[in-house]
Amino acid sequence: MTTRNFPAIIAASLSPLAFLAPIGAHAQATLDASASLEASTDIRDRGLSQTGGKLGVALDGSLPITQNLVIDAKAETLRGSNRNGDSQFGLEIAPHFVASSEGWDFTAGARGHIYADAGELDYVELEGSVSRTLGPAWLTLNADYAPSQDAIGGSNLYLQANLGLGIPGTPLTAYAGVGHTMGTTSNAVRAVRLRPDGDYTDWYLAIERAHLNFTVGMELTGTSIDQDAARDTRYWDNDTGTRVSGYMRVAF
């Protein structure tokens, strides 16, 4: 793993958060530490498999430091997928500023992606989101930007809209979302990691059932990526098309 540049990059990335300080004064919610363990038939992110289409396990945690500063972390098995340089294990660390104002929730921060025994593939993204709850439904808009880095062969911007709906009278929750990935390319081989066929659009539909602290669900994902594109490059992974995956999650 290569993490020597993370402290400097994350510190620099957090400086733009100063403009959100007035919003933070309105935040009232009390945040609690939380964790969950999830097993999925295929861990997917932005329509791309992170486990080569194989079963994966992820442990998520969230730790509030202050009322407005939260550190999220995730550890997951990657099953030696091509996309992650044959790494078996991935770690994400994400400090975030959180605030609420006039019924809107805001987050802004950074996320470091670390890959065990994968060479120079670690990278950092800046993240921001805004969300609103309306009755049993909620809307979230996300923007994630990775400045140009050798590990991803350039820069990358991901925009996504997500909608969730708790189905009244049932223990079911439905989700839907659409995203678009774009960026610049300085190394065409490594750019395949986040943009296998250049700029692309992804979408998902999911439904889950929760009982106490246990959740089961199914998710359908798809992308606009040409399945025959970049097939012979180092980081190409075939699992970028339409797929159905199932998952189970327990919260602590």
PDB file of C-alpha atoms in Angstrom:
ATOM      1  CA  MET A   1       0.000   0.000   0.000  1.00  0.00           C
ATOM      2  CA  THR A   2       1.072   3.563  -0.678  1.00  0.00           C
ATOM      3  CA  THR A   3      -0.344   6.021   1.827  1.00  0.00           C
ATOM      4  CA  ARG A   4       2.466   8.503   2.318  1.00  0.00           C
ATOM      5  CA  ASN A   5       0.649  11.360   0.540  1.00  0.00           C
ATOM      6  CA  PHE A   6      -2.759  10.904   2.174  1.00  0.00           C
ATOM      7  CA  PRO A   7      -2.352  13.266   5.161  1.00  0.00           C
ATOM      8  CA  ALA A   8      -1.282  16.185   2.990  1.00  0.00           C
ATOM      9  CA  ILE A   9      -3.938  15.565   0.344  1.00  0.00           C
ATOM     10  CA  ILE A  10      -6.756  15.149   2.869  1.00  0.00           C
ATOM     11  CA  ALA A  11      -5.712  18.218   4.839  1.00  0.00           C
ATOM     12  CA  ALA A  12      -5.707  20.289   1.664  1.00  0.00           C
ATOM     13  CA  SER A  13      -9.046  18.883   0.559  1.00  0.00           C
ATOM     14  CA  LEU A  14     -10.764  19.860   3.813  1.00  0.00           C
ATOM     15  CA  SER A  15      -9.862  23.541   3.526  1.00  0.00           C
ATOM     16  CA  PRO A  16     -12.784  24.360   1.152  1.00  0.00           C
ATOM     17  CA  LEU A  17     -15.201  23.296   3.917  1.00  0.00           C
ATOM     18  CA  ALA A  18     -14.815  26.642   5.649  1.00  0.00           C
ATOM     19  CA  PHE A  19     -17.593  28.112   3.526  1.00  0.00           C
ATOM     20  CA  LEU A  20     -20.052  25.689   5.157  1.00  0.00           C
ATOM     21  CA  ALA A  21     -19.347  26.863   8.700  1.00  0.00           C
ATOM     22  CA  PRO A  22     -22.459  29.112   8.924  1.00  0.00           C
ATOM     23  CA  ILE A  23     -24.644  26.153   7.951  1.00  0.00           C
ATOM     24  CA  GLY A  24     -23.065  24.046  10.678  1.00  0.00           C
ATOM     25  CA  ALA A  25     -24.386  26.415  13.310  1.00  0.00           C
ATOM     26  CA  HIS A  26     -27.899  25.179  12.532  1.00  0.00           C
ATOM     27  CA  ALA A  27     -27.101  21.469  12.922  1.00  0.00           C
ATOM     28  CA  GLN A  28     -29.116  19.993  15.783  1.00  0.00           C
ATOM     29  CA  ALA A  29     -29.108  16.232  15.254  1.00  0.00           C
ATOM     30  CA  THR A  30     -27.166  14.063  17.688  1.00  0.00           C
ATOM     31  CA  LEU A  31     -24.953  11.606  15.847  1.00  0.00           C
ATOM     32  CA  ASP A  32     -24.224   8.146  17.234  1.00  0.00           C
ATOM     33  CA  ALA A  33     -21.441   5.714  16.402  1.00  0.00           C
ATOM     34  CA  SER A  34     -22.631   2.880  14.165  1.00  0.00           C
ATOM     35  CA  ALA A  35     -21.326  -0.147  12.314  1.00  0.00           C
ATOM     36  CA  SER A  36     -22.642  -2.797   9.949  1.00  0.00           C
ATOM     37  CA  LEU A  37     -21.417  -5.998   8.339  1.00  0.00           C
ATOM     38  CA  GLU A  38     -22.666  -6.841   4.851  1.00  0.00           C
ATOM     39  CA  ALA A  39     -22.205  -9.871   2.622  1.00  0.00           C
ATOM     40  CA  SER A  40     -23.022  -9.432  -1.076  1.00  0.00           C
ATOM     41  CA  THR A  41     -22.965 -11.775  -4.026  1.00  0.00           C
ATOM     42  CA  ASP A  42     -21.091  -9.003  -5.879  1.00  0.00           C
ATOM     43  CA  ILE A  43     -19.821  -5.759  -4.350  1.00  0.00           C
ATOM     44  CA  ARG A  44     -20.611  -3.072  -6.939  1.00  0.00           C
ATOM     45  CA  ASP A  45     -19.890   0.646  -6.998  1.00  0.00           C
ATOM     46  CA  ARG A  46     -21.005   3.021  -9.762  1.00  0.00           C
ATOM     47  CA  GLY A  47     -22.116  -0.016 -11.741  1.00  0.00           C
ATOM     48  CA  LEU A  48     -18.641  -1.589 -11.604  1.00  0.00           C
ATOM     49  CA  SER A  49     -17.845  -4.794  -9.745  1.00  0.00           C
ATOM     50  CA  GLN A  50     -15.137  -4.429  -7.107  1.00  0.00           C
ATOM     51  CA  THR A  51     -14.858  -8.184  -6.541  1.00  0.00           C
ATOM     52  CA  GLY A  52     -14.676  -9.541 -10.081  1.00  0.00           C
ATOM     53  CA  GLY A  53     -18.296 -10.666  -9.878  1.00  0.00           C
ATOM     54  CA  LYS A  54     -17.611 -12.770  -6.783  1.00  0.00           C
ATOM     55  CA  LEU A  55     -18.997 -12.825  -3.247  1.00  0.00           C
ATOM     56  CA  GLY A  56     -17.619 -10.070  -1.047  1.00  0.00           C
ATOM     57  CA  VAL A  57     -17.875  -8.914   2.558  1.00  0.00           C
ATOM     58  CA  ALA A  58     -17.741  -5.303   3.765  1.00  0.00           C
ATOM     59  CA  LEU A  59     -17.518  -3.822   7.252  1.00  0.00           C
ATOM     60  CA  ASP A  60     -18.715  -0.202   7.554  1.00  0.00           C
ATOM     61  CA  GLY A  61     -18.352   2.111  10.510  1.00  0.00           C
ATOM     62  CA  SER A  62     -19.154   5.712  11.377  1.00  0.00           C
ATOM     63  CA  LEU A  63     -17.654   7.576  14.327  1.00  0.00           C
ATOM     64  CA  PRO A  64     -18.772  11.099  15.299  1.00  0.00           C
ATOM     65  CA  ILE A  65     -15.882  13.211  16.598  1.00  0.00           C
ATOM     66  CA  THR A  66     -17.945  16.342  17.170  1.00  0.00           C
ATOM     67  CA  GLN A  67     -21.490  17.337  16.263  1.00  0.00           C
ATOM     68  CA  ASN A  68     -20.267  18.414  12.827  1.00  0.00           C
ATOM     69  CA  LEU A  69     -17.311  16.112  12.161  1.00  0.00           C
ATOM     70  CA  VAL A  70     -17.765  12.412  11.399  1.00  0.00           C
ATOM     71  CA  ILE A  71     -15.201   9.832  10.292  1.00  0.00           C
ATOM     72  CA  ASP A  72     -16.515   6.980   8.154  1.00  0.00           C
ATOM     73  CA  ALA A  73     -14.492   3.871   7.384  1.00  0.00           C
ATOM     74  CA  LYS A  74     -15.001   0.761   5.286  1.00  0.00           C
ATOM     75  CA  ALA A  75     -13.013  -2.458   4.950  1.00  0.00           C
ATOM     76  CA  GLU A  76     -13.942  -4.919   2.220  1.00  0.00           C
ATOM     77  CA  THR A  77     -12.738  -8.078   0.535  1.00  0.00           C
ATOM     78  CA  LEU A  78     -11.886  -7.493  -3.133  1.00  0.00           C
ATOM     79  CA  ARG A  79     -11.236 -11.072  -4.258  1.00  0.00           C
ATOM     80  CA  GLY A  80      -8.194 -10.178  -6.367  1.00  0.00           C
ATOM     81  CA  SER A  81     -10.195  -8.320  -9.024  1.00  0.00           C
ATOM     82  CA  ASN A  82      -8.374  -6.857 -12.034  1.00  0.00           C
ATOM     83  CA  ARG A  83      -9.842  -3.416 -11.366  1.00  0.00           C
ATOM     84  CA  ASN A  84      -8.035  -3.156  -8.039  1.00  0.00           C
ATOM     85  CA  GLY A  85      -4.683  -4.515  -9.134  1.00  0.00           C
ATOM     86  CA  ASP A  86      -5.374  -8.046  -7.850  1.00  0.00           C
ATOM     87  CA  SER A  87      -5.750  -6.719  -4.305  1.00  0.00           C
ATOM     88  CA  GLN A  88      -7.559  -8.960  -1.844  1.00  0.00           C
ATOM     89  CA  PHE A  89      -8.412  -6.224   0.646  1.00  0.00           C
ATOM     90  CA  GLY A  90      -9.508  -2.593   0.419  1.00  0.00           C
ATOM     91  CA  LEU A  91      -9.846   0.150   3.027  1.00  0.00           C
ATOM     92  CA  GLU A  92     -11.618   3.514   2.817  1.00  0.00           C
ATOM     93  CA  ILE A  93     -11.223   6.348   5.322  1.00  0.00           C
ATOM     94  CA  ALA A  94     -13.519   9.358   5.000  1.00  0.00           C
ATOM     95  CA  PRO A  95     -13.624  12.395   7.321  1.00  0.00           C
ATOM     96  CA  HIS A  96     -16.764  14.470   6.692  1.00  0.00           C
ATOM     97  CA  PHE A  97     -18.258  17.736   7.815  1.00  0.00           C
ATOM     98  CA  VAL A  98     -22.019  17.316   8.384  1.00  0.00           C
ATOM     99  CA  ALA A  99     -24.685  19.959   8.915  1.00  0.00           C
ATOM    100  CA  SER A 100     -28.439  20.563   8.641  1.00  0.00           C
ATOM    101  CA  SER A 101     -30.377  23.699   7.762  1.00  0.00           C
ATOM    102  CA  GLU A 102     -34.027  24.335   6.885  1.00  0.00           C
ATOM    103  CA  GLY A 103     -34.762  20.625   6.428  1.00  0.00           C
ATOM    104  CA  TRP A 104     -31.709  19.979   4.258  1.00  0.00           C
ATOM    105  CA  ASP A 105     -28.731  17.828   5.244  1.00  0.00           C
ATOM    106  CA  PHE A 106     -25.248  18.575   3.933  1.00  0.00           C
ATOM    107  CA  THR A 107     -21.962  16.676   3.944  1.00  0.00           C
ATOM    108  CA  ALA A 108     -18.537  17.564   2.571  1.00  0.00           C
ATOM    109  CA  GLY A 109     -15.189  15.886   3.008  1.00  0.00           C
ATOM    110  CA  ALA A 110     -12.632  13.529   1.531  1.00  0.00           C
ATOM    111  CA  ARG A 111     -12.243   9.785   1.044  1.00  0.00           C
ATOM    112  CA  GLY A 112      -8.997   7.853   0.803  1.00  0.00           C
ATOM    113  CA  HIS A 113      -9.083   4.550  -1.118  1.00  0.00           C
ATOM    114  CA  ILE A 114      -6.333   2.142  -0.057  1.00  0.00           C
ATOM    115  CA  TYR A 115      -5.577  -1.220  -1.720  1.00  0.00           C
ATOM    116  CA  ALA A 116      -3.402  -3.845  -0.027  1.00  0.00           C
ATOM    117  CA  ASP A 117      -0.457  -5.209  -2.032  1.00  0.00           C
ATOM    118  CA  ALA A 118      -1.631  -3.553  -5.255  1.00  0.00           C
ATOM    119  CA  GLY A 119       1.274  -1.207  -5.968  1.00  0.00           C
ATOM    120  CA  GLU A 120       0.689   2.507  -6.595  1.00  0.00           C
ATOM    121  CA  LEU A 121      -3.129   2.335  -6.829  1.00  0.00           C
ATOM    122  CA  ASP A 122      -4.255   4.297  -3.743  1.00  0.00           C
ATOM    123  CA  TYR A 123      -6.123   7.540  -4.472  1.00  0.00           C
ATOM    124  CA  VAL A 124      -8.211  10.285  -2.842  1.00  0.00           C
ATOM    125  CA  GLU A 125     -11.567  11.850  -3.712  1.00  0.00           C
ATOM    126  CA  LEU A 126     -13.307  14.994  -2.489  1.00  0.00           C
ATOM    127  CA  GLU A 127     -16.985  14.385  -1.669  1.00  0.00           C
ATOM    128  CA  GLY A 128     -20.108  16.422  -1.148  1.00  0.00           C
ATOM    129  CA  SER A 129     -23.827  15.673  -0.842  1.00  0.00           C
ATOM    130  CA  VAL A 130     -27.140  17.342  -0.122  1.00  0.00           C
ATOM    131  CA  SER A 131     -30.266  15.440   0.911  1.00  0.00           C
ATOM    132  CA  ARG A 132     -33.857  16.051   1.920  1.00  0.00           C
ATOM    133  CA  THR A 133     -36.543  13.863   3.498  1.00  0.00           C
ATOM    134  CA  LEU A 134     -40.141  14.280   2.346  1.00  0.00           C
ATOM    135  CA  GLY A 135     -42.489  11.988   4.277  1.00  0.00           C
ATOM    136  CA  PRO A 136     -41.527   8.366   3.533  1.00  0.00           C
ATOM    137  CA  ALA A 137     -39.202   9.419   0.687  1.00  0.00           C
ATOM    138  CA  TRP A 138     -35.786  11.037   0.566  1.00  0.00           C
ATOM    139  CA  LEU A 139     -33.588  12.471  -2.160  1.00  0.00           C
ATOM    140  CA  THR A 140     -29.798  12.670  -2.137  1.00  0.00           C
ATOM    141  CA  LEU A 141     -27.507  14.370  -4.658  1.00  0.00           C
ATOM    142  CA  ASN A 142     -23.802  13.471  -4.596  1.00  0.00           C
ATOM    143  CA  ALA A 143     -20.681  14.851  -6.257  1.00  0.00           C
ATOM    144  CA  ASP A 144     -17.322  13.052  -5.921  1.00  0.00           C
ATOM    145  CA  TYR A 145     -14.184  14.502  -7.496  1.00  0.00           C
ATOM    146  CA  ALA A 146     -10.767  12.850  -7.699  1.00  0.00           C
ATOM    147  CA  PRO A 147      -8.043  15.328  -8.730  1.00  0.00           C
ATOM    148  CA  SER A 148      -5.601  14.041 -11.332  1.00  0.00           C
ATOM    149  CA  GLN A 149      -3.577  11.167  -9.834  1.00  0.00           C
ATOM    150  CA  ASP A 150      -1.309   8.508 -11.338  1.00  0.00           C
ATOM    151  CA  ALA A 151      -3.305   5.745  -9.610  1.00  0.00           C
ATOM    152  CA  ILE A 152      -6.412   6.456 -11.709  1.00  0.00           C
ATOM    153  CA  GLY A 153      -4.717   7.736 -14.864  1.00  0.00           C
ATOM    154  CA  GLY A 154      -6.071  11.289 -14.674  1.00  0.00           C
ATOM    155  CA  SER A 155      -8.966  13.021 -12.913  1.00  0.00           C
ATOM    156  CA  ASN A 156     -12.485  11.750 -12.286  1.00  0.00           C
ATOM    157  CA  LEU A 157     -15.833  13.382 -11.492  1.00  0.00           C
ATOM    158  CA  TYR A 158     -18.886  11.381 -10.460  1.00  0.00           C
ATOM    159  CA  LEU A 159     -22.363  12.915 -10.167  1.00  0.00           C
ATOM    160  CA  GLN A 160     -25.298  10.911  -8.797  1.00  0.00           C
ATOM    161  CA  ALA A 161     -28.957  11.339  -7.821  1.00  0.00           C
ATOM    162  CA  ASN A 162     -30.543   8.828  -5.421  1.00  0.00           C
ATOM    163  CA  LEU A 163     -34.151   8.344  -4.356  1.00  0.00           C
ATOM    164  CA  GLY A 164     -35.340   6.185  -1.457  1.00  0.00           C
ATOM    165  CA  LEU A 165     -38.893   5.310  -0.467  1.00  0.00           C
ATOM    166  CA  GLY A 166     -40.159   3.455   2.559  1.00  0.00           C
ATOM    167  CA  ILE A 167     -43.219   1.617   1.240  1.00  0.00           C
ATOM    168  CA  PRO A 168     -46.082   2.472   3.652  1.00  0.00           C
ATOM    169  CA  GLY A 169     -47.581  -0.457   5.541  1.00  0.00           C
ATOM    170  CA  THR A 170     -44.682  -2.775   4.712  1.00  0.00           C
ATOM    171  CA  PRO A 171     -41.163  -3.439   6.025  1.00  0.00           C
ATOM    172  CA  LEU A 172     -39.840  -2.781   2.506  1.00  0.00           C
ATOM    173  CA  THR A 173     -37.709   0.089   1.247  1.00  0.00           C
ATOM    174  CA  ALA A 174     -37.126   0.789  -2.444  1.00  0.00           C
ATOM    175  CA  TYR A 175     -34.178   2.648  -3.933  1.00  0.00           C
ATOM    176  CA  ALA A 176     -33.288   4.014  -7.360  1.00  0.00           C
ATOM    177  CA  GLY A 177     -30.411   6.078  -8.648  1.00  0.00           C
ATOM    178  CA  VAL A 178     -28.576   7.279 -11.720  1.00  0.00           C
ATOM    179  CA  GLY A 179     -25.017   8.539 -12.003  1.00  0.00           C
ATOM    180  CA  HIS A 180     -22.566   9.813 -14.581  1.00  0.00           C
ATOM    181  CA  THR A 181     -18.781   9.501 -14.587  1.00  0.00           C
ATOM    182  CA  MET A 182     -16.472  11.809 -16.550  1.00  0.00           C
ATOM    183  CA  GLY A 183     -12.859  12.884 -16.378  1.00  0.00           C
ATOM    184  CA  THR A 184      -9.519  13.550 -18.017  1.00  0.00           C
ATOM    185  CA  THR A 185      -6.955  10.950 -19.081  1.00  0.00           C
ATOM    186  CA  SER A 186      -3.198  11.088 -18.602  1.00  0.00           C
ATOM    187  CA  ASN A 187      -2.637   7.316 -18.548  1.00  0.00           C
ATOM    188  CA  ALA A 188      -5.119   5.327 -20.638  1.00  0.00           C
ATOM    189  CA  VAL A 189      -4.267   2.016 -18.947  1.00  0.00           C
ATOM    190  CA  ARG A 190      -4.998   3.179 -15.394  1.00  0.00           C
ATOM    191  CA  ALA A 191      -7.965   5.341 -16.431  1.00  0.00           C
ATOM    192  CA  VAL A 192      -9.745   2.051 -17.153  1.00  0.00           C
ATOM    193  CA  ARG A 193     -10.073   1.518 -13.385  1.00  0.00           C
ATOM    194  CA  LEU A 194     -12.789   4.180 -12.938  1.00  0.00           C
ATOM    195  CA  ARG A 195     -13.782   4.748 -16.583  1.00  0.00           C
ATOM    196  CA  PRO A 196     -13.468   1.434 -18.444  1.00  0.00           C
ATOM    197  CA  ASP A 197     -14.852   2.871 -21.688  1.00  0.00           C
ATOM    198  CA  GLY A 198     -14.424   6.610 -21.123  1.00  0.00           C
ATOM    199  CA  ASP A 199     -17.281   8.696 -19.753  1.00  0.00           C
ATOM    200  CA  TYR A 200     -20.321   6.577 -18.912  1.00  0.00           C
ATOM    201  CA  THR A 201     -23.699   6.489 -17.151  1.00  0.00           C
ATOM    202  CA  ASP A 202     -24.809   3.975 -14.524  1.00  0.00           C
ATOM    203  CA  TRP A 203     -28.111   3.238 -12.785  1.00  0.00           C
ATOM    204  CA  TYR A 204     -29.536   0.959 -10.126  1.00  0.00           C
ATOM    205  CA  LEU A 205     -32.818  -0.283  -8.659  1.00  0.00           C
ATOM    206  CA  ALA A 206     -32.957  -1.997  -5.271  1.00  0.00           C
ATOM    207  CA  ILE A 207     -35.426  -3.254  -2.719  1.00  0.00           C
ATOM    208  CA  GLU A 208     -34.738  -4.443   0.813  1.00  0.00           C
ATOM    209  CA  ARG A 209     -36.526  -5.717   3.871  1.00  0.00           C
ATOM    210  CA  ALA A 210     -35.401  -4.840   7.379  1.00  0.00           C
ATOM    211  CA  HIS A 211     -36.288  -6.517  10.664  1.00  0.00           C
ATOM    212  CA  LEU A 212     -34.698  -5.173  13.848  1.00  0.00           C
ATOM    213  CA  ASN A 213     -31.005  -4.885  12.948  1.00  0.00           C
ATOM    214  CA  PHE A 214     -31.050  -7.380  10.060  1.00  0.00           C
ATOM    215  CA  THR A 215     -31.606  -6.436   6.393  1.00  0.00           C
ATOM    216  CA  VAL A 216     -31.813  -8.476   3.199  1.00  0.00           C
ATOM    217  CA  GLY A 217     -32.078  -7.004  -0.267  1.00  0.00           C
ATOM    218  CA  MET A 218     -31.601  -7.322  -4.009  1.00  0.00           C
ATOM    219  CA  GLU A 219     -30.111  -4.798  -6.409  1.00  0.00           C
ATOM    220  CA  LEU A 220     -30.179  -4.486 -10.206  1.00  0.00           C
ATOM    221  CA  THR A 221     -27.371  -2.399 -11.679  1.00  0.00           C
ATOM    222  CA  GLY A 222     -26.380  -1.439 -15.200  1.00  0.00           C
ATOM    223  CA  THR A 223     -24.068   0.845 -17.183  1.00  0.00           C
ATOM    224  CA  SER A 224     -23.692   2.299 -20.656  1.00  0.00           C
ATOM    225  CA  ILE A 225     -20.216   0.733 -20.953  1.00  0.00           C
ATOM    226  CA  ASP A 226     -19.435  -1.239 -24.100  1.00  0.00           C
ATOM    227  CA  GLN A 227     -18.664  -4.729 -22.785  1.00  0.00           C
ATOM    228  CA  ASP A 228     -16.112  -5.286 -25.559  1.00  0.00           C
ATOM    229  CA  ALA A 229     -14.178  -2.054 -24.925  1.00  0.00           C
ATOM    230  CA  ALA A 230     -10.641  -2.090 -23.491  1.00  0.00           C
ATOM    231  CA  ARG A 231     -10.880  -5.846 -22.992  1.00  0.00           C
ATOM    232  CA  ASP A 232      -7.134  -6.447 -23.249  1.00  0.00           C
ATOM    233  CA  THR A 233      -5.986  -3.712 -20.879  1.00  0.00           C
ATOM    234  CA  ARG A 234      -4.511  -4.444 -17.436  1.00  0.00           C
ATOM    235  CA  TYR A 235      -7.415  -3.212 -15.281  1.00  0.00           C
ATOM    236  CA  TRP A 236     -10.361  -4.270 -17.436  1.00  0.00           C
ATOM    237  CA  ASP A 237     -13.043  -6.310 -15.678  1.00  0.00           C
ATOM    238  CA  ASN A 238     -15.949  -7.901 -17.546  1.00  0.00           C
ATOM    239  CA  ASP A 239     -18.433  -7.255 -14.742  1.00  0.00           C
ATOM    240  CA  THR A 240     -19.629  -3.840 -15.927  1.00  0.00           C
ATOM    241  CA  GLY A 241     -22.935  -4.799 -17.556  1.00  0.00           C
ATOM    242  CA  THR A 242     -26.416  -5.328 -16.166  1.00  0.00           C
ATOM    243  CA  ARG A 243     -26.293  -7.531 -13.084  1.00  0.00           C
ATOM    244  CA  VAL A 244     -28.528  -8.667 -10.205  1.00  0.00           C
ATOM    245  CA  SER A 245     -26.876  -9.044  -6.809  1.00  0.00           C
ATOM    246  CA  GLY A 246     -28.218  -9.972  -3.400  1.00  0.00           C
ATOM    247  CA  TYR A 247     -27.011  -8.872  -0.001  1.00  0.00           C
ATOM    248  CA  MET A 248     -27.501  -9.393   3.735  1.00  0.00           C
ATOM    249  CA  ARG A 249     -26.571  -6.810   6.345  1.00  0.00           C
ATOM    250  CA  VAL A 250     -26.500  -6.737  10.122  1.00  0.00           C
ATOM    251  CA  ALA A 251     -26.183  -3.459  12.026  1.00  0.00           C
ATOM    252  CA  PHE A 252     -24.503  -3.116  15.414  1.00  0.00           C
TER     253      PHE A 252
END
